[in-house]
C-alpha positions as a printed Julia matrix, in Angstrom:
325×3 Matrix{Float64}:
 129.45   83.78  122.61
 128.75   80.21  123.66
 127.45   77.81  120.7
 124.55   75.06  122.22
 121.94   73.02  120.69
 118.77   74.42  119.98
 115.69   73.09  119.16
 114.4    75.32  116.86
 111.07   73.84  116.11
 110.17   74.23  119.79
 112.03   78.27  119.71
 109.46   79.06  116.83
 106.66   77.58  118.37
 107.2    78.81  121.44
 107.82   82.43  120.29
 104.37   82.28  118.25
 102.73   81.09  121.03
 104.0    84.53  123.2
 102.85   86.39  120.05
  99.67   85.04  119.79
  98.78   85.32  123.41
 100.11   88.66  123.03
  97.42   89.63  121.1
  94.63   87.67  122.41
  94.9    90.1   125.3
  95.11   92.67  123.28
  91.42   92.08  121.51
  90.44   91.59  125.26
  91.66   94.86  125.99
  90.1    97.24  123.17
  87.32   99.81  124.83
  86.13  103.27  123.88
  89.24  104.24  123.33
  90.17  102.21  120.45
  86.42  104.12  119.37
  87.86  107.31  120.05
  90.78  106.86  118.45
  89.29  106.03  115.02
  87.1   109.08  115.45
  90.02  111.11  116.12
  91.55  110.04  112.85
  88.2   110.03  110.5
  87.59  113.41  111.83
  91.19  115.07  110.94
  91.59  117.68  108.51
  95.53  117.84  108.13
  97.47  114.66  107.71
  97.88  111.87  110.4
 101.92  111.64  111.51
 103.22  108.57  112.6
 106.2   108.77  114.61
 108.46  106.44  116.43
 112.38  105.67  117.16
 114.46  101.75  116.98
 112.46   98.66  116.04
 109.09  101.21  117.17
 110.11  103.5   114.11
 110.11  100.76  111.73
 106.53   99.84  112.54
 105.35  103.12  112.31
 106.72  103.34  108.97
 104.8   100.22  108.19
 101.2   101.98  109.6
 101.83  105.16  107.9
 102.13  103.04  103.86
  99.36  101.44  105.45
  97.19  104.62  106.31
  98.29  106.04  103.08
  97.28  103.34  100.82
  93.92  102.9   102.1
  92.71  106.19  102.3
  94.18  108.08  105.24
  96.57  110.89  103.92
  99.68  109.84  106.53
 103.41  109.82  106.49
 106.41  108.64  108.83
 108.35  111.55  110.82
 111.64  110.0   112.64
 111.84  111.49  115.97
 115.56  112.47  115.75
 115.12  114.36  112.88
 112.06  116.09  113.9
 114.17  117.87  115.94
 116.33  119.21  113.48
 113.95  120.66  111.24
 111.75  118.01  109.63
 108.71  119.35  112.41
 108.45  121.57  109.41
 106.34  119.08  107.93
 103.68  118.77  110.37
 100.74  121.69  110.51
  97.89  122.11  112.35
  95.29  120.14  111.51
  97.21  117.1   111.85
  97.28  114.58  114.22
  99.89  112.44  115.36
 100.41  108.53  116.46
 103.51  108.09  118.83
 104.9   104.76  119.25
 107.11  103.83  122.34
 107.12  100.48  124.11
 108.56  101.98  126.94
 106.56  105.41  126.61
 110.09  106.72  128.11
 111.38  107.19  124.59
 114.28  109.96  124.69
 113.44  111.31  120.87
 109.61  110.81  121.44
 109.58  112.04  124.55
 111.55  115.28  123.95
 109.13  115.91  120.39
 105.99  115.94  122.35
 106.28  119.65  123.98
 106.94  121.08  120.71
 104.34  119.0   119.02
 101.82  120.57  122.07
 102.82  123.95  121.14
 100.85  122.88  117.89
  98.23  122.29  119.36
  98.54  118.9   117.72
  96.35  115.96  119.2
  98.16  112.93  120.42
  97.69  109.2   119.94
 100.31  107.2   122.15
 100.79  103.84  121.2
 102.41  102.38  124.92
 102.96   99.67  126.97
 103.54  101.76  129.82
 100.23  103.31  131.06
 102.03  105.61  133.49
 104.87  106.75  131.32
 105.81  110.47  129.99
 104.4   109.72  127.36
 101.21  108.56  128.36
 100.74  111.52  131.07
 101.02  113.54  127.73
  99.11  112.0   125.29
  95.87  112.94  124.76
  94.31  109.43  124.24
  96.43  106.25  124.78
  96.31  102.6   123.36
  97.53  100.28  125.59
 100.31   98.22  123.8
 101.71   96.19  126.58
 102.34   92.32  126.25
 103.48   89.75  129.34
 106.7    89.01  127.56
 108.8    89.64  124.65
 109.7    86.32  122.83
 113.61   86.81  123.17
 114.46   84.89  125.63
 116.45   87.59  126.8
 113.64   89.83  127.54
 115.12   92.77  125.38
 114.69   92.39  121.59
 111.26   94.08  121.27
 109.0    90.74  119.53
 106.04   90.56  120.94
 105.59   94.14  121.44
 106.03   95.12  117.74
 103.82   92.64  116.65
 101.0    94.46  118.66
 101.54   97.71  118.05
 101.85   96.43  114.49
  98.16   94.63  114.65
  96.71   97.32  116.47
  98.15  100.11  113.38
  96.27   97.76  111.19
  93.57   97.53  113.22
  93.04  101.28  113.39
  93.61  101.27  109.7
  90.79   99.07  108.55
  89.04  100.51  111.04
  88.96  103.65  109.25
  89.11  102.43  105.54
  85.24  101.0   106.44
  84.05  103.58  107.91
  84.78  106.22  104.74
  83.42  103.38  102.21
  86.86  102.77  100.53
  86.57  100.98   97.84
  89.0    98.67   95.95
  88.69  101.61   92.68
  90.03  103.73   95.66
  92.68  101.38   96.32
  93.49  101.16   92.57
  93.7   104.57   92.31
  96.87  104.79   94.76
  98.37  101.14   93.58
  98.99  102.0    89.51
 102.19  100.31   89.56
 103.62   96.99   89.18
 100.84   93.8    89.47
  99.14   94.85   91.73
  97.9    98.04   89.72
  97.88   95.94   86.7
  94.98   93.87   88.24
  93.05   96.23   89.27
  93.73   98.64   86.63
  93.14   96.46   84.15
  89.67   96.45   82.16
  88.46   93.86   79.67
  88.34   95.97   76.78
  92.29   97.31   77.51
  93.04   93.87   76.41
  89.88   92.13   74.1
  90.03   91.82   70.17
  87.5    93.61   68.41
  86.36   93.7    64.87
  88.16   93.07   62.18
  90.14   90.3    64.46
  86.7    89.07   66.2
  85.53   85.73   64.8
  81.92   84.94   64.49
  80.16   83.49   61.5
  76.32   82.78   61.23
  73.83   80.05   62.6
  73.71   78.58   59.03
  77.15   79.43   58.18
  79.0    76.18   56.76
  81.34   75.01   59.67
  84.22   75.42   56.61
  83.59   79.04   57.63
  83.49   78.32   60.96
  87.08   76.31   61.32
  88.14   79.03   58.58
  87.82   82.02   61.66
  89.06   79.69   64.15
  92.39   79.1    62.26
  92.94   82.87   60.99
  91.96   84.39   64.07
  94.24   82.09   65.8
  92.02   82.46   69.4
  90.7    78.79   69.25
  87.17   80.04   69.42
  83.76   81.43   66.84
  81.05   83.18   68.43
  77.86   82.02   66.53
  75.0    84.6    65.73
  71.67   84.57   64.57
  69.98   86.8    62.32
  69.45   89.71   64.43
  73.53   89.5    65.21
  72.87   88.52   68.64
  75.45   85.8    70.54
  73.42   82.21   70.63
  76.71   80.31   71.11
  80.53   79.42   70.7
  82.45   76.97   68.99
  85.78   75.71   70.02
  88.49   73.46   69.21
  86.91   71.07   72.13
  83.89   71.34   70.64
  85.02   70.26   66.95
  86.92   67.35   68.96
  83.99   66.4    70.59
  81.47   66.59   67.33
  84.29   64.38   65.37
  84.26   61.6    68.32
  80.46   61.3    67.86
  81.13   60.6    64.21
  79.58   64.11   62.51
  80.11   64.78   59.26
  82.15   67.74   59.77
  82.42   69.66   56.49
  78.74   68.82   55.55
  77.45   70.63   58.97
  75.87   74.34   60.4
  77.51   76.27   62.83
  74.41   75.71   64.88
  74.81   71.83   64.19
  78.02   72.42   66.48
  78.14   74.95   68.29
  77.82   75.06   72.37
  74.81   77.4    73.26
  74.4    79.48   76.04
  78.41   81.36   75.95
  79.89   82.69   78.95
  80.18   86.46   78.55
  81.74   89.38   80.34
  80.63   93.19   80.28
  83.64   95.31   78.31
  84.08   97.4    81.72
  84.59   94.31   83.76
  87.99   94.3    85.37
  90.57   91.83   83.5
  91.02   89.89   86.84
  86.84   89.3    87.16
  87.56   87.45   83.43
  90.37   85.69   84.85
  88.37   84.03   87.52
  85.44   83.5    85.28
  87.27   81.4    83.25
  88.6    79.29   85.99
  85.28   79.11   87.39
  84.06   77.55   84.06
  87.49   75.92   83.12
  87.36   77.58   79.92
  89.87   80.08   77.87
  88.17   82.96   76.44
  84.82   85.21   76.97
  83.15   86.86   74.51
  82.12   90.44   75.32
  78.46   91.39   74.25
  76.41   94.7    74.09
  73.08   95.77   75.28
  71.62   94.11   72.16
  73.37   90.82   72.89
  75.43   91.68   70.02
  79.93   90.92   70.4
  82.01   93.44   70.67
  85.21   91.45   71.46
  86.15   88.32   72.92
  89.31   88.14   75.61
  91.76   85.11   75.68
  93.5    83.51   78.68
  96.84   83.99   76.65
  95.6    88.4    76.12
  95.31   88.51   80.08
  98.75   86.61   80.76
 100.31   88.9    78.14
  98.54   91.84   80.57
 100.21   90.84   83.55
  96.89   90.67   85.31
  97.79   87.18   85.61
């Protein structure tokens, strides 16, 4: 193998360009069958089997977590193996999605008699219109690009990438029309950060009473810088009479009262204090708090009750320590 200069700048450009065109013309090309296809899948009682061989397999691996994590019960089946045994795992009731570039797919090919003997219905996933596989198929998506971007013409590129879109197309496709939701998605993501933010609710992580500070409109700010300090949250809800939230003092604030010249240790809470708090409902999600506070540039939210009353108050530093952040 011959080494020569390259410039790769122009390579990547020019292969994003063939991908990008590539699926230009594939928008163009969606019809009713792209339609019928996502009724197809909404209307399946089993489980929808994605199954492809090479560089195809690997996408359909990709669309099948995809399908599974948004609502559409799905799973990979490798072709070869299907063959030896593993079509134990599909039933009736299921439908499958067969990816082949070629449509002329040995494994794929050679699966879809058996998988006809199920009486399964078939999705092809082609660039080849009048393939086996095609002729076979019960409904077909046309997959097929003008080029690959190897140069060579045989690394599959541009292909993949649209049978890849179009998988995700078919996907969303589906997750709007049954109303998923992102509790739905939650549901199937508990792990890791991703779970963690949308797991997450404010009160998994807010103080609440004995650590909540708060002291009275005509509480002595000595009081007031006294919860501040032990509560160590840089913050002291204010409350009036009836125990309802009427405002917040902060370290910021005290800076700011001391730059004007107040008299400190002589003053209310209400002499000081910011009215108006920012709160958040207890069944919020964490993240909702997080962005809250960056939409306000501030660190903490108090949580309130129906009465106005707190119930908690959340720090930047309680989320971080969540992982929501």
């Amino acid at each position: 193998m011959s080494v020569k200069t390259v410039d790769f700048l122009a390579s990547a450009r020019r292969t994003l360009r063939i991908e990008r065109e590539a699926l230009e013309r594939l928008e163009g090309r969606l019809d009713d069958r792209f339609d019928q296809a996502v009724r197809m899948l909404a209307e399946c009682r089993g489980k929808l089997i994605v199954c492809g061989m090479g560089k195809s397999g690997l996408i359909g691996q990709k669309m099948a977590a995809t399908f599974a994590s948004t609502g559409t019960p799905a799973f990979f089946l490798h072709p070869a193996e299907a063959s030896h045994g593993d079509l134990g795992m599909v039933g009736r009731g299921d439908v499958v999605l067969l990816l082949s570039n070629s449509g002329e797919t040995e494994e794929i090919v050679r699966l879809v008699p058996a998988l006809r003997r199920l009486q399964l219905p078939l999705i092809a996933l082609t660039g080849n219109g009048e393939s086996s596989l095609a002729r076979h198929a019960d409904l077909v998506l046309d997959c097929s690009v003008a080029e690959e971007a190897c140069p060579l013409g045989l690394a599959p590129t541009a292909s993949t990438t649209t049978q890849l879109a179009l998988g995700d197309a078919l996907a969303v496709a589906l997750l709007e029309y049954r109303g998923f939701t992102a509790d739905d998605f939650a549901a199937v993501h508990p792990g890791g950060a991703l779970g963690k933010r949308l797991l997450t609710r404010v009160r998994d992580v807010m103080h609440t009473r004995p650590d909540l500070p708060q002291v009275a409109e005509d509480a002595p700010m000595r009081e007031a810088l006294f919860e501040i300090t032990a509560r160590r949250l840089g913050a002291c809800g204010v409350v009036d009479r009836s125990g309802r939230l009427t405002g917040i003092i902060t370290d910021g604030d005290i800076r700011r009262a001391l730059e004007k010249g107040a008299q400190l240790l002589e003053a209310r809470a209400a002499d000081i204090m910011a009215g108006g708090p920012k709160t958040i409902a207890a069944d919020a999600l964490a993240v909702d708090a997080v962005n809250a506070m960056q939409e306000h540039a501030i660190t903490c939210l108090f949580i309130v009750d129906g009465a106005g009353q707190p119930e908690g108050i959340v720090h930047m530093h309680d989320l971080l320590r969540a992982g929501v952040i």
